[in-house]
């Protein structure tokens, strides 16, 4: 059963609706003790990364999340929280995966936010099992995670190449919204639930 | 590569879709959930629901409709119509809408754009603008196009971007309903002056109109209603045609989940 970290960073109606459609059970995680009850953990998140980090700190769940050994999936800002730092509000984050979250560069002639469906080049990773080689996912964000091959499991190009998905040990993050990414997104959520 | 988006627009009233819908295999053409699912299946990249519910009380049914759509739909959707406060927007976003579109209320109270962007982030705020040319000037129109203002469209859109609009939905009333193609000249001019995504609306009549607006105005998305509702343009065929012109699109179908 999936536990969703409930820290007030954005509404999660679409995420829970997607899990419902897939027949995946879930509930909300509010306390450290509740973390124990679930086999998988999702950290959702939209909005400002710095503000999201403050809200997460306020729950007292930062240390317990860092110690988790079960599969954890951060989505969008939830993924950015896994990194060391974001240029958004010059914020220190969880530093579970030592990467930087950076602002898109207008000088590259791109519109900000990066909004819409983009082609994701994924590696041979459990999270993307059964997902078409050139599948597209739905992105909405103004900050991106730098591309470092060691933690990258899927990359995407918008202005420059950056990480669409990252992984270190049991921690996974996706920049796009699987709950809004059609069948490919649903496959990814299902894959996550099957990771042991 | 980021795909150009194809967006069907549905009018809803009291929680039901209105206007002639002509899908043969729909059990209930007035059911927004079924219609939305059908469009998603066809490969629509996003949907826009325009709520034309007249009375405030009945807007509760809109919230219920948004929830039902969000439960079933696996692509993003925007809802617009009658949103004039942060509370209005919050109710829709909590019900599962991905973005809200504001129009007249933002012109009357531009601070609304800032308030929404501050509360939810710029990516939630779509500014819809209805424009018509009068004596050589493109002027913003309100109340579904019935009321002309003295505000120049380009000035207003640039102001809105500064205030925190995350996307522009620009409808040319001169082209809307004509089926003679989008207003590429205006769209290109506006597109060149802003750095947020722009959705072209008004005038779609045939597949070539979409090719034209992507190639000549370089917009991020194109929206249409009747050509999709009446099945005059089928989305899979439209996308094939766009791809043939090297316009990046997302092709369906995705593989079915095992």
PDB file of N, CA and C in Angstrom, chain A residues 1-5 15 19 24-29 34-44 65 68-74 126-127 170-172 188-196:
ATOM      1  N   UNK A   1       0.850  -1.210   0.000  1.00  0.00           N
ATOM      2  CA  UNK A   1       0.000   0.000   0.000  1.00  0.00           C
ATOM      3  C   UNK A   1       0.875   1.246   0.000  1.00  0.00           C
ATOM      4  N   UNK A   2       0.430   2.259  -0.748  1.00  0.00           N
ATOM      5  CA  UNK A   2       1.222   3.470  -0.932  1.00  0.00           C
ATOM      6  C   UNK A   2       0.846   4.525   0.103  1.00  0.00           C
ATOM      7  N   UNK A   3       1.846   5.118   0.719  1.00  0.00           N
ATOM      8  CA  UNK A   3       1.614   6.237   1.630  1.00  0.00           C
ATOM      9  C   UNK A   3       1.976   7.536   0.927  1.00  0.00           C
ATOM     10  N   UNK A   4       1.076   8.511   0.962  1.00  0.00           N
ATOM     11  CA  UNK A   4       1.339   9.806   0.325  1.00  0.00           C
ATOM     12  C   UNK A   4       1.650  10.827   1.423  1.00  0.00           C
ATOM     13  N   UNK A   5       2.836  11.430   1.332  1.00  0.00           N
ATOM     14  CA  UNK A   5       3.237  12.409   2.351  1.00  0.00           C
ATOM     15  C   UNK A   5       2.291  13.606   2.289  1.00  0.00           C
ATOM     16  N   UNK A  15      -3.610  12.885  -8.445  1.00  0.00           N
ATOM     17  CA  UNK A  15      -2.741  11.748  -8.118  1.00  0.00           C
ATOM     18  C   UNK A  15      -3.556  10.609  -7.515  1.00  0.00           C
ATOM     19  N   UNK A  19      -4.279   6.756  -8.950  1.00  0.00           N
ATOM     20  CA  UNK A  19      -4.041   5.522  -8.176  1.00  0.00           C
ATOM     21  C   UNK A  19      -5.333   4.710  -8.088  1.00  0.00           C
ATOM     22  N   UNK A  24      -4.699   0.884  -7.162  1.00  0.00           N
ATOM     23  CA  UNK A  24      -3.623   0.865  -6.174  1.00  0.00           C
ATOM     24  C   UNK A  24      -4.114   1.534  -4.895  1.00  0.00           C
ATOM     25  N   UNK A  25      -3.951   0.842  -3.783  1.00  0.00           N
ATOM     26  CA  UNK A  25      -4.427   1.388  -2.516  1.00  0.00           C
ATOM     27  C   UNK A  25      -3.442   2.399  -1.962  1.00  0.00           C
ATOM     28  N   UNK A  26      -3.971   3.392  -1.273  1.00  0.00           N
ATOM     29  CA  UNK A  26      -3.107   4.433  -0.715  1.00  0.00           C
ATOM     30  C   UNK A  26      -3.793   5.072   0.486  1.00  0.00           C
ATOM     31  N   UNK A  27      -2.977   5.759   1.281  1.00  0.00           N
ATOM     32  CA  UNK A  27      -3.537   6.608   2.334  1.00  0.00           C
ATOM     33  C   UNK A  27      -2.526   7.702   2.633  1.00  0.00           C
ATOM     34  N   UNK A  28      -2.911   8.644   3.484  1.00  0.00           N
ATOM     35  CA  UNK A  28      -2.048   9.787   3.766  1.00  0.00           C
ATOM     36  C   UNK A  28      -1.107   9.502   4.930  1.00  0.00           C
ATOM     37  N   UNK A  29       0.102  10.040   4.813  1.00  0.00           N
ATOM     38  CA  UNK A  29       1.092   9.913   5.889  1.00  0.00           C
ATOM     39  C   UNK A  29       1.246  11.279   6.559  1.00  0.00           C
ATOM     40  N   UNK A  34       3.347   6.681  11.074  1.00  0.00           N
ATOM     41  CA  UNK A  34       2.540   6.230   9.935  1.00  0.00           C
ATOM     42  C   UNK A  34       3.400   5.792   8.745  1.00  0.00           C
ATOM     43  N   UNK A  35       4.631   6.294   8.677  1.00  0.00           N
ATOM     44  CA  UNK A  35       5.519   5.897   7.572  1.00  0.00           C
ATOM     45  C   UNK A  35       5.710   4.392   7.540  1.00  0.00           C
ATOM     46  N   UNK A  36       5.646   3.789   8.729  1.00  0.00           N
ATOM     47  CA  UNK A  36       5.893   2.349   8.859  1.00  0.00           C
ATOM     48  C   UNK A  36       4.816   1.507   8.183  1.00  0.00           C
ATOM     49  N   UNK A  37       3.613   2.087   8.050  1.00  0.00           N
ATOM     50  CA  UNK A  37       2.467   1.289   7.618  1.00  0.00           C
ATOM     51  C   UNK A  37       2.450   0.990   6.127  1.00  0.00           C
ATOM     52  N   UNK A  38       3.344   1.609   5.365  1.00  0.00           N
ATOM     53  CA  UNK A  38       3.241   1.512   3.911  1.00  0.00           C
ATOM     54  C   UNK A  38       4.471   0.867   3.284  1.00  0.00           C
ATOM     55  N   UNK A  39       4.236   0.219   2.145  1.00  0.00           N
ATOM     56  CA  UNK A  39       5.350  -0.426   1.435  1.00  0.00           C
ATOM     57  C   UNK A  39       6.047   0.561   0.513  1.00  0.00           C
ATOM     58  N   UNK A  40       5.308   1.577   0.056  1.00  0.00           N
ATOM     59  CA  UNK A  40       5.835   2.571  -0.877  1.00  0.00           C
ATOM     60  C   UNK A  40       5.406   3.957  -0.419  1.00  0.00           C
ATOM     61  N   UNK A  41       6.256   4.946  -0.714  1.00  0.00           N
ATOM     62  CA  UNK A  41       5.954   6.313  -0.291  1.00  0.00           C
ATOM     63  C   UNK A  41       6.012   7.240  -1.508  1.00  0.00           C
ATOM     64  N   UNK A  42       4.998   8.104  -1.647  1.00  0.00           N
ATOM     65  CA  UNK A  42       5.041   9.137  -2.697  1.00  0.00           C
ATOM     66  C   UNK A  42       5.122  10.511  -2.038  1.00  0.00           C
ATOM     67  N   UNK A  43       6.056  11.338  -2.536  1.00  0.00           N
ATOM     68  CA  UNK A  43       6.121  12.742  -2.095  1.00  0.00           C
ATOM     69  C   UNK A  43       5.599  13.587  -3.255  1.00  0.00           C
ATOM     70  N   UNK A  44       4.361  14.090  -3.147  1.00  0.00           N
ATOM     71  CA  UNK A  44       3.838  14.930  -4.228  1.00  0.00           C
ATOM     72  C   UNK A  44       4.383  16.349  -4.065  1.00  0.00           C
ATOM     73  N   UNK A  65      12.120  10.572   6.542  1.00  0.00           N
ATOM     74  CA  UNK A  65      12.099  10.297   5.101  1.00  0.00           C
ATOM     75  C   UNK A  65      13.508   9.973   4.618  1.00  0.00           C
ATOM     76  N   UNK A  68      14.493   6.370   5.100  1.00  0.00           N
ATOM     77  CA  UNK A  68      13.672   5.297   4.520  1.00  0.00           C
ATOM     78  C   UNK A  68      14.510   4.368   3.629  1.00  0.00           C
ATOM     79  N   UNK A  69      14.165   3.108   3.659  1.00  0.00           N
ATOM     80  CA  UNK A  69      14.823   2.151   2.764  1.00  0.00           C
ATOM     81  C   UNK A  69      13.811   1.510   1.799  1.00  0.00           C
ATOM     82  N   UNK A  70      12.534   1.866   1.960  1.00  0.00           N
ATOM     83  CA  UNK A  70      11.501   1.365   1.037  1.00  0.00           C
ATOM     84  C   UNK A  70      11.437   2.299  -0.169  1.00  0.00           C
ATOM     85  N   UNK A  71      10.809   1.882  -1.261  1.00  0.00           N
ATOM     86  CA  UNK A  71      10.765   2.737  -2.452  1.00  0.00           C
ATOM     87  C   UNK A  71      10.022   4.055  -2.195  1.00  0.00           C
ATOM     88  N   UNK A  72      10.660   5.139  -2.622  1.00  0.00           N
ATOM     89  CA  UNK A  72      10.098   6.485  -2.458  1.00  0.00           C
ATOM     90  C   UNK A  72      10.078   7.143  -3.836  1.00  0.00           C
ATOM     91  N   UNK A  73       8.944   7.763  -4.180  1.00  0.00           N
ATOM     92  CA  UNK A  73       8.833   8.465  -5.460  1.00  0.00           C
ATOM     93  C   UNK A  73       8.446   9.926  -5.220  1.00  0.00           C
ATOM     94  N   UNK A  74       9.322  10.842  -5.637  1.00  0.00           N
ATOM     95  CA  UNK A  74       9.000  12.271  -5.586  1.00  0.00           C
ATOM     96  C   UNK A  74       8.476  12.704  -6.939  1.00  0.00           C
ATOM     97  N   UNK A 126      13.573   0.044 -13.879  1.00  0.00           N
ATOM     98  CA  UNK A 126      12.306  -0.578 -13.494  1.00  0.00           C
ATOM     99  C   UNK A 126      11.130   0.387 -13.605  1.00  0.00           C
ATOM    100  N   UNK A 127      11.396   1.654 -13.307  1.00  0.00           N
ATOM    101  CA  UNK A 127      10.322   2.640 -13.312  1.00  0.00           C
ATOM    102  C   UNK A 127       9.698   2.804 -14.700  1.00  0.00           C
ATOM    103  N   UNK A 170      16.889   3.514  -3.184  1.00  0.00           N
ATOM    104  CA  UNK A 170      15.434   3.329  -3.175  1.00  0.00           C
ATOM    105  C   UNK A 170      14.669   4.613  -3.491  1.00  0.00           C
ATOM    106  N   UNK A 171      15.389   5.698  -3.755  1.00  0.00           N
ATOM    107  CA  UNK A 171      14.716   6.986  -4.006  1.00  0.00           C
ATOM    108  C   UNK A 171      14.608   7.274  -5.500  1.00  0.00           C
ATOM    109  N   UNK A 172      13.386   7.597  -5.935  1.00  0.00           N
ATOM    110  CA  UNK A 172      13.108   7.915  -7.335  1.00  0.00           C
ATOM    111  C   UNK A 172      12.444   9.286  -7.405  1.00  0.00           C
ATOM    112  N   UNK A 188       3.900   4.026 -15.477  1.00  0.00           N
ATOM    113  CA  UNK A 188       4.998   4.362 -14.572  1.00  0.00           C
ATOM    114  C   UNK A 188       4.565   4.242 -13.106  1.00  0.00           C
ATOM    115  N   UNK A 189       3.361   4.721 -12.795  1.00  0.00           N
ATOM    116  CA  UNK A 189       2.876   4.619 -11.410  1.00  0.00           C
ATOM    117  C   UNK A 189       2.728   3.147 -11.008  1.00  0.00           C
ATOM    118  N   UNK A 190       2.219   2.371 -11.965  1.00  0.00           N
ATOM    119  CA  UNK A 190       2.058   0.942 -11.691  1.00  0.00           C
ATOM    120  C   UNK A 190       3.427   0.285 -11.471  1.00  0.00           C
ATOM    121  N   UNK A 191       4.395   0.663 -12.311  1.00  0.00           N
ATOM    122  CA  UNK A 191       5.754   0.132 -12.149  1.00  0.00           C
ATOM    123  C   UNK A 191       6.315   0.470 -10.770  1.00  0.00           C
ATOM    124  N   UNK A 192       6.100   1.715 -10.356  1.00  0.00           N
ATOM    125  CA  UNK A 192       6.616   2.116  -9.036  1.00  0.00           C
ATOM    126  C   UNK A 192       6.044   1.219  -7.952  1.00  0.00           C
ATOM    127  N   UNK A 193       4.732   0.946  -8.063  1.00  0.00           N
ATOM    128  CA  UNK A 193       4.089   0.139  -7.020  1.00  0.00           C
ATOM    129  C   UNK A 193       4.617  -1.296  -7.001  1.00  0.00           C
ATOM    130  N   UNK A 194       5.244  -1.698  -8.118  1.00  0.00           N
ATOM    131  CA  UNK A 194       5.785  -3.072  -8.197  1.00  0.00           C
ATOM    132  C   UNK A 194       7.250  -3.172  -7.789  1.00  0.00           C
ATOM    133  N   UNK A 195       7.899  -2.028  -7.561  1.00  0.00           N
ATOM    134  CA  UNK A 195       9.311  -2.052  -7.149  1.00  0.00           C
ATOM    135  C   UNK A 195       9.381  -2.543  -5.707  1.00  0.00           C
ATOM    136  N   UNK A 196      10.312  -3.449  -5.454  1.00  0.00           N
ATOM    137  CA  UNK A 196      10.436  -3.959  -4.076  1.00  0.00           C
ATOM    138  C   UNK A 196      11.806  -3.643  -3.512  1.00  0.00           C
TER     139      UNK A 196
END
